[in-house]
XYZ file of C-alpha atoms in Angstrom:
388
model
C 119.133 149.623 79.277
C 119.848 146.654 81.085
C 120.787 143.440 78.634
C 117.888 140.757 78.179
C 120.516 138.348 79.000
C 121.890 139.864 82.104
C 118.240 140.175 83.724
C 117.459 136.655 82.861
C 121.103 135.898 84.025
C 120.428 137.591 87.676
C 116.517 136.239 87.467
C 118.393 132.621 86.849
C 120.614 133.178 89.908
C 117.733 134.515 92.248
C 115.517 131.271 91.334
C 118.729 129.165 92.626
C 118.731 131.470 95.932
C 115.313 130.531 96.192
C 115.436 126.878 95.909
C 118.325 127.698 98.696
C 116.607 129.215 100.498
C 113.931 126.201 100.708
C 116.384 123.382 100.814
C 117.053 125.275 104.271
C 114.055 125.454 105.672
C 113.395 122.045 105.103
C 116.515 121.201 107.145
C 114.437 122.911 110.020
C 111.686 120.926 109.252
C 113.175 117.904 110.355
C 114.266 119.028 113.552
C 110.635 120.518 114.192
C 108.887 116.984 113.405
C 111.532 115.066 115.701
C 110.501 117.452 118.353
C 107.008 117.344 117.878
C 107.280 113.430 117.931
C 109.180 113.829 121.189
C 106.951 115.762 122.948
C 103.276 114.307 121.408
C 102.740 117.723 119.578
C 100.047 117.763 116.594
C 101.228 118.289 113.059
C 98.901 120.837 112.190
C 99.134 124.443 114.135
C 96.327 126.504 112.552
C 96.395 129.211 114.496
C 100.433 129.436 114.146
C 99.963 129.316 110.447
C 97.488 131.755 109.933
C 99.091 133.959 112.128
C 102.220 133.739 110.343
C 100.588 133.943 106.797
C 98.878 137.501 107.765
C 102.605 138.443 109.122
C 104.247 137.486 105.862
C 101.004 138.579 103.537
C 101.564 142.194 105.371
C 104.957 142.298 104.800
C 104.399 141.248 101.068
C 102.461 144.116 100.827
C 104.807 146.440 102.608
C 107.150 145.504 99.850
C 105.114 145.767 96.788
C 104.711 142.038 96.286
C 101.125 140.438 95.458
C 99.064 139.065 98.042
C 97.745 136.660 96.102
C 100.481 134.740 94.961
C 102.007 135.477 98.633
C 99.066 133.314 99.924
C 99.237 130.743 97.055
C 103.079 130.467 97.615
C 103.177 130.056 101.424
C 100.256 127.853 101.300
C 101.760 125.221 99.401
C 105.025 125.217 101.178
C 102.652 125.250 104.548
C 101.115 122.005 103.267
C 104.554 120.308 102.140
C 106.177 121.031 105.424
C 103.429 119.397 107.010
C 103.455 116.528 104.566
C 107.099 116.689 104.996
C 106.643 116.039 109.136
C 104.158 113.299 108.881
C 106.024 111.484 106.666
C 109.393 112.134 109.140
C 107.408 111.014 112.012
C 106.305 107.919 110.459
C 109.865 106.323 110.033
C 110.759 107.921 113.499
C 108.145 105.433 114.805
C 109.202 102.911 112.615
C 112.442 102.702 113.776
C 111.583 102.822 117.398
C 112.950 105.992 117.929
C 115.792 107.010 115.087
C 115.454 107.895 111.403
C 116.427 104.604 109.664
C 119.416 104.996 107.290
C 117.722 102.829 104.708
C 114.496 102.525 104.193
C 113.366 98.945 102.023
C 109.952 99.607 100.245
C 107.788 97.189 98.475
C 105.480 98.425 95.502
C 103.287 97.506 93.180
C 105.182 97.322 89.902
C 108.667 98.967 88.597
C 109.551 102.551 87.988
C 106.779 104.731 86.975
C 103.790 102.994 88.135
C 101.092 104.468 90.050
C 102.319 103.069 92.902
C 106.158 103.602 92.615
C 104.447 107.781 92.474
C 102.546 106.920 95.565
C 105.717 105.735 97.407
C 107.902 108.478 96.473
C 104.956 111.098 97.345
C 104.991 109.673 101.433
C 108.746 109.262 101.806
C 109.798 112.341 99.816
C 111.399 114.048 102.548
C 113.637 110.828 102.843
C 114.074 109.762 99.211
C 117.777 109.787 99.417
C 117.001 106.717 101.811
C 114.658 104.493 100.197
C 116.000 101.271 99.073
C 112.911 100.176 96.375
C 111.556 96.870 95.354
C 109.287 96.977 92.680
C 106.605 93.781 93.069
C 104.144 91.727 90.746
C 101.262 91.440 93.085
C 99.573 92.159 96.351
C 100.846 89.195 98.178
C 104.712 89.780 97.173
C 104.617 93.035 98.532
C 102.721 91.716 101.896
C 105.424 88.579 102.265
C 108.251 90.959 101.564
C 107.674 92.931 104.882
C 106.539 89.865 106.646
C 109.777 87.855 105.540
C 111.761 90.748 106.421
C 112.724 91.364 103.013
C 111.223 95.044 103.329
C 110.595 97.929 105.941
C 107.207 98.497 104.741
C 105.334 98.389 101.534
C 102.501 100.423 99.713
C 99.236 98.989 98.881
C 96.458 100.373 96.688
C 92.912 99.313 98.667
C 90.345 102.075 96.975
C 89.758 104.254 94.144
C 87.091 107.160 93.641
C 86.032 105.642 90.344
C 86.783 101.501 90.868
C 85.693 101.470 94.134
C 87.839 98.898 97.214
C 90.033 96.904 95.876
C 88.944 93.805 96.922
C 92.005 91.429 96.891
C 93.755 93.871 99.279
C 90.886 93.746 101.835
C 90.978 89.971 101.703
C 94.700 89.388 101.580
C 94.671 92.272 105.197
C 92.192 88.798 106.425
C 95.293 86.452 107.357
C 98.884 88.939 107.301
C 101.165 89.601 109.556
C 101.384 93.017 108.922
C 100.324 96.333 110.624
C 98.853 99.468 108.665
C 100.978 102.275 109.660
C 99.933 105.125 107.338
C 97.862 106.364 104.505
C 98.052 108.508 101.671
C 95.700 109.744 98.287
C 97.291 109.822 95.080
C 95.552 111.261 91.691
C 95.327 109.429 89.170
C 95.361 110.631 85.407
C 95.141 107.661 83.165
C 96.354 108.445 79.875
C 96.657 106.415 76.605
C 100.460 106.221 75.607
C 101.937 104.870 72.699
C 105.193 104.469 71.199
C 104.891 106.934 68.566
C 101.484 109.182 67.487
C 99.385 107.026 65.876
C 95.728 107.455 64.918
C 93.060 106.194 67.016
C 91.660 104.248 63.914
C 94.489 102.338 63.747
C 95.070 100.828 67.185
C 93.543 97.157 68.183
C 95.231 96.674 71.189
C 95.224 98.037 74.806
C 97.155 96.778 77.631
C 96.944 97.911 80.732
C 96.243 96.501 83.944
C 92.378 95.332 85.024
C 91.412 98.403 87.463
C 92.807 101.113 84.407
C 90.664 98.939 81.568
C 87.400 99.450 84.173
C 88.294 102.757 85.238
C 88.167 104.043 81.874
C 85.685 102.021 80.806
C 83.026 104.464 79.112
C 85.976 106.383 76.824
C 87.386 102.829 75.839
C 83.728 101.557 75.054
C 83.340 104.982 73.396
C 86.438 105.385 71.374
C 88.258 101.860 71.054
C 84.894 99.388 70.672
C 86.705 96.734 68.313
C 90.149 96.949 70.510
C 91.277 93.459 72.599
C 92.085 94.496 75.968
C 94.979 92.470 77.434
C 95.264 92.776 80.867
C 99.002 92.855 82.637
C 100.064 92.579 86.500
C 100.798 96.500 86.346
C 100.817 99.207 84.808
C 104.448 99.558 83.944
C 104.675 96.093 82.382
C 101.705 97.431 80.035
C 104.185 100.481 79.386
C 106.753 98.162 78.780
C 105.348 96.113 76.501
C 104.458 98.585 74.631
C 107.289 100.199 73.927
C 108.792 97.092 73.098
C 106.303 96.487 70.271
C 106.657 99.864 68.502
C 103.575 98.963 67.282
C 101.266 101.891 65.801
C 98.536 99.393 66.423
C 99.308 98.751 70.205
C 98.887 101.639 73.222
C 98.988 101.716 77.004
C 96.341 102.964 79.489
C 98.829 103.938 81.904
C 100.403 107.185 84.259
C 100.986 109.969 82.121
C 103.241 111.500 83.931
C 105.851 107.729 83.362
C 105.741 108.107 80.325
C 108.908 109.814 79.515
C 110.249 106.767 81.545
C 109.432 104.382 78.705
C 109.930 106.824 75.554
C 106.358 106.555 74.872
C 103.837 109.437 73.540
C 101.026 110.401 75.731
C 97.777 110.291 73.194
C 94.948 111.176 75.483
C 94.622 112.808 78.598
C 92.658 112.263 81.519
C 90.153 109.411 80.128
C 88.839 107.830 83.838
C 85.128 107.608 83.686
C 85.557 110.011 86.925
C 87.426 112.879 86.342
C 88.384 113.511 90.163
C 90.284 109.526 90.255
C 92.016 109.251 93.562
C 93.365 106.322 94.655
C 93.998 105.562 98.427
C 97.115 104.139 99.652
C 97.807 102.218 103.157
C 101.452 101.737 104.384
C 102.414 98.198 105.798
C 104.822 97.360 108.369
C 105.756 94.549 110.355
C 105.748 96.636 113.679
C 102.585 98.478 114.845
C 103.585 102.591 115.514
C 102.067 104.242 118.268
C 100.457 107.564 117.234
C 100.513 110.571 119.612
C 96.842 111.585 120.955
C 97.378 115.223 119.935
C 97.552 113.944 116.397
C 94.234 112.695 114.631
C 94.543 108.788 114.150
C 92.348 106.731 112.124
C 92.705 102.948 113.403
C 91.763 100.021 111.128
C 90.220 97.014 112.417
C 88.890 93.712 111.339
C 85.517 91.654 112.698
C 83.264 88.856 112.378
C 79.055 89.306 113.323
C 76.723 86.386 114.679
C 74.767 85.356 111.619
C 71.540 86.887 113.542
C 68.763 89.604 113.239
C 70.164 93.251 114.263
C 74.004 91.769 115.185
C 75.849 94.105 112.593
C 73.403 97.225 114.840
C 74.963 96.133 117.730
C 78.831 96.778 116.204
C 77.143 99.927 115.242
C 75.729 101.185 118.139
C 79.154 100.615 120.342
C 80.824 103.574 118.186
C 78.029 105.889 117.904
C 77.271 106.010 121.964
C 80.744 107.109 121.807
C 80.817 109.309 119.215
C 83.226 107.580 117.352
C 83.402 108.476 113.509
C 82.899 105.112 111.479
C 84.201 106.587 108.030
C 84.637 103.028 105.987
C 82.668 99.890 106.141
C 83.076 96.804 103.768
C 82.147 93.291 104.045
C 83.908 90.367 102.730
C 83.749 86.874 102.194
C 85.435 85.061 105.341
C 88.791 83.729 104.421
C 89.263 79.984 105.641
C 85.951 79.646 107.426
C 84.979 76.497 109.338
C 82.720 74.339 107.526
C 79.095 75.307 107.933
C 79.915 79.045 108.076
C 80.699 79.155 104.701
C 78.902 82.064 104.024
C 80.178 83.912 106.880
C 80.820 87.627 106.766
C 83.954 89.882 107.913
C 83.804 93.426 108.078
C 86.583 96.273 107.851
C 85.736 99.541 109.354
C 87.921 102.675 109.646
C 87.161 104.652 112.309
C 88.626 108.102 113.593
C 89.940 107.031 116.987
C 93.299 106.469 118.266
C 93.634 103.143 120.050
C 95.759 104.730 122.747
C 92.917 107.061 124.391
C 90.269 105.671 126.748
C 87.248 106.050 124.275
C 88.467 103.456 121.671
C 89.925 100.939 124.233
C 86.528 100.994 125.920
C 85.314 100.801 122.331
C 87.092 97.849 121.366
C 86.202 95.893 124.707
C 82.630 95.891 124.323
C 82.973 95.300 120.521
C 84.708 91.899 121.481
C 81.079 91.219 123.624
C 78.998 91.659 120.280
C 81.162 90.187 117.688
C 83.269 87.395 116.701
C 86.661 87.833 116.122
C 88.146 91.197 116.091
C 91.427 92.225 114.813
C 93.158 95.465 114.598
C 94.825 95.769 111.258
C 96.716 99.436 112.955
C 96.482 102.622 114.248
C 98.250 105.750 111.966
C 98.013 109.386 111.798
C 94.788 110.035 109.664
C 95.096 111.941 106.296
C 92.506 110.510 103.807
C 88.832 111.384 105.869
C 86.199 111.379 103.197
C 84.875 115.176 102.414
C 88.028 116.473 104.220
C 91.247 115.538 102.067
């Protein structure tokens, strides 16, 4: 009979082939998103990957392998090679044309925050490349690509459970910047200390402010006497914390960073929503031009007469065109003349690319109803409500 340590041996060896195997066919990924960015071709080919999932799933079965994990496998490598593409095609446009050599990207905070995961999630396929700048707030990530400090940056701007996040939407008001793609990221807040401590004992939480409310009802539920101490991110609550080596201090932070920080997750999955996703926008200085085969979802700013039935009217010019409004917020104006102090702008999303007829006809006759109107970008859509 055949050692234990000589199968695992040859089992070891055969995982390595595998890995191989898909380091290879992600080399052949990049040369099938240049081409489909060449030639305008969509992403997503269902038919071509059902077609080629029943091929493999017969052959699986052919050779005595399990359908089911033959579906789950392929599956997921289906939907990182198309992740994989998007993400390719997006600094192909970015760099008018040729994959940048280094890519500068602004964030939210320093290794291990939920935005550093969020960054490294859309540029994985280029990670080798990405030249990262970890930020203390909104606008330092916004003036870094603006100033040319950065190629882009990554923005939070809503969560399942918190809601928009409001500063983003207003800070969007007045930038020089151009949303050039999105991304959802789930979040699993988790209480970390620096050693395992009982929950009687701890009287202070740090985190940052949209953690504390995000988790409100187990914090209210489980920590009612504990002072909450809010910090610019959740990495510097991390840090802190393990600083402290306090038994009586913890962290509402990722779970997954903290290895990062030598701290001991405590609690799992405490958001008030269990499904937390956060959506991400990407910034750039440059607008990208998204090919019409590929669904786009274009941003876009604009002010309403302060007047019976005028926010209708905005209304009314996307549904005779059967264009899918899919966000809508209102916020305070930023710098508005005196007397219209109390004036309104709205953001909409809408599923429309601004380079075909419908939207451009659109966007004229929205500039006959409205006020201002400013298009924040157009980029390949992958966070549609009751679809991602």
């Amino acid at each position: 009979m055949t050692d234990i340590a000589e199968a695992r041996s040859k089992i070891d060896a055969i995982d390595t082939a595998i890995l191989e195997l898909l380091q290879k066919r992600n080399s052949a990924v990049v040369s099938i998103a240049e081409n489909k960015y060449r030639n305008g071709i969509p992403v997503k080919n269902q038919e071509r990957e059902s077609l080629h999932l029943q091929e493999l799933l017969a052959k699986a079965e052919a050779m005595g392998i399990s359908p089911a994990l033959t579906a789950q496998l392929f599956t997921a490598i289906f939907t990182d090679s198309r992740s994989r593409q998007m993400s390719l095609i997006h600094g192909l446009d970015a760099s008018k044309g040729g994959t940048l050599e280094k890519i500068r990207v602004s964030y939210l905070g320093t290794r291990g925050s939920y935005s550093y995961h969020a960054t490294h999630k859309f540029y994985h396929p280029v990670e080798s490349r990405l030249v990262e700048r970890g930020c203390a707030t909104f606008q330092e990530i916004i003036s870094s690509v603006e100033n040319d400090e950065a190629d882009c940056g990554i923005l939070p701007i809503e969560n399942t459970s918190s809601g928009c996040i409001n500063e983003v939407y207003d800070l969007l008001q007045n930038a020089r910047v151009h949303i050039t793609g999105e991304l959802t990221y789930n979040i699993n807040h988790g209480v970390l200390a620096a050693a395992p401590t009982a929950l009687s004992r701890i009287k202070t939480v740090y985190s940052h402010a949209q953690p504390i409310q995000q988790c409100s009802q187990w914090l209210h539920k489980n920590l009612p006497e504990a002072i909450f101490k809010t910090t610019s991110a959740t990495t510097e609550a991390m840090e802190i914390v393990a600083g402290l080596k306090s038994p009586e201090a913890v962290a509402i932070g990722c779970e997954d960073s903290a290895p990062l920080y030598g701290l001991t997750p405590l609690f799992s999955n405490i958001a008030n929503q269990k499904v937390n996703i956060t959506r991400f926008i990407v910034i750039g200085k440059e607008e990208i031009t998204v090919p019409v085969t590929i669904t786009a979802k274009t941003s876009l700013t604009f002010t309403t007469q302060n007047r019976p039935g005028a926010l209708v009217r905005v209304l009314e010019v996307f549904s005779k065109r059967n264009i899918n409004i899919v966000k809508l917020e209102s916020r305070p104006r930023i710098g508005n003349r005196e007397g219209l102090i109390w004036a309104e702008t709205f953001y909409a999303d809408v599923i429309a690319n601004t380079e075909t007829a419908v939207l451009q006809d659109a966007l004229r006759q929205l500039r006959d109803v409205t006020g201002d109107v400013k298009i924040l970008g157009c980029y390949p859509a992958t966070a549609i409500p009751d679809e991602a």
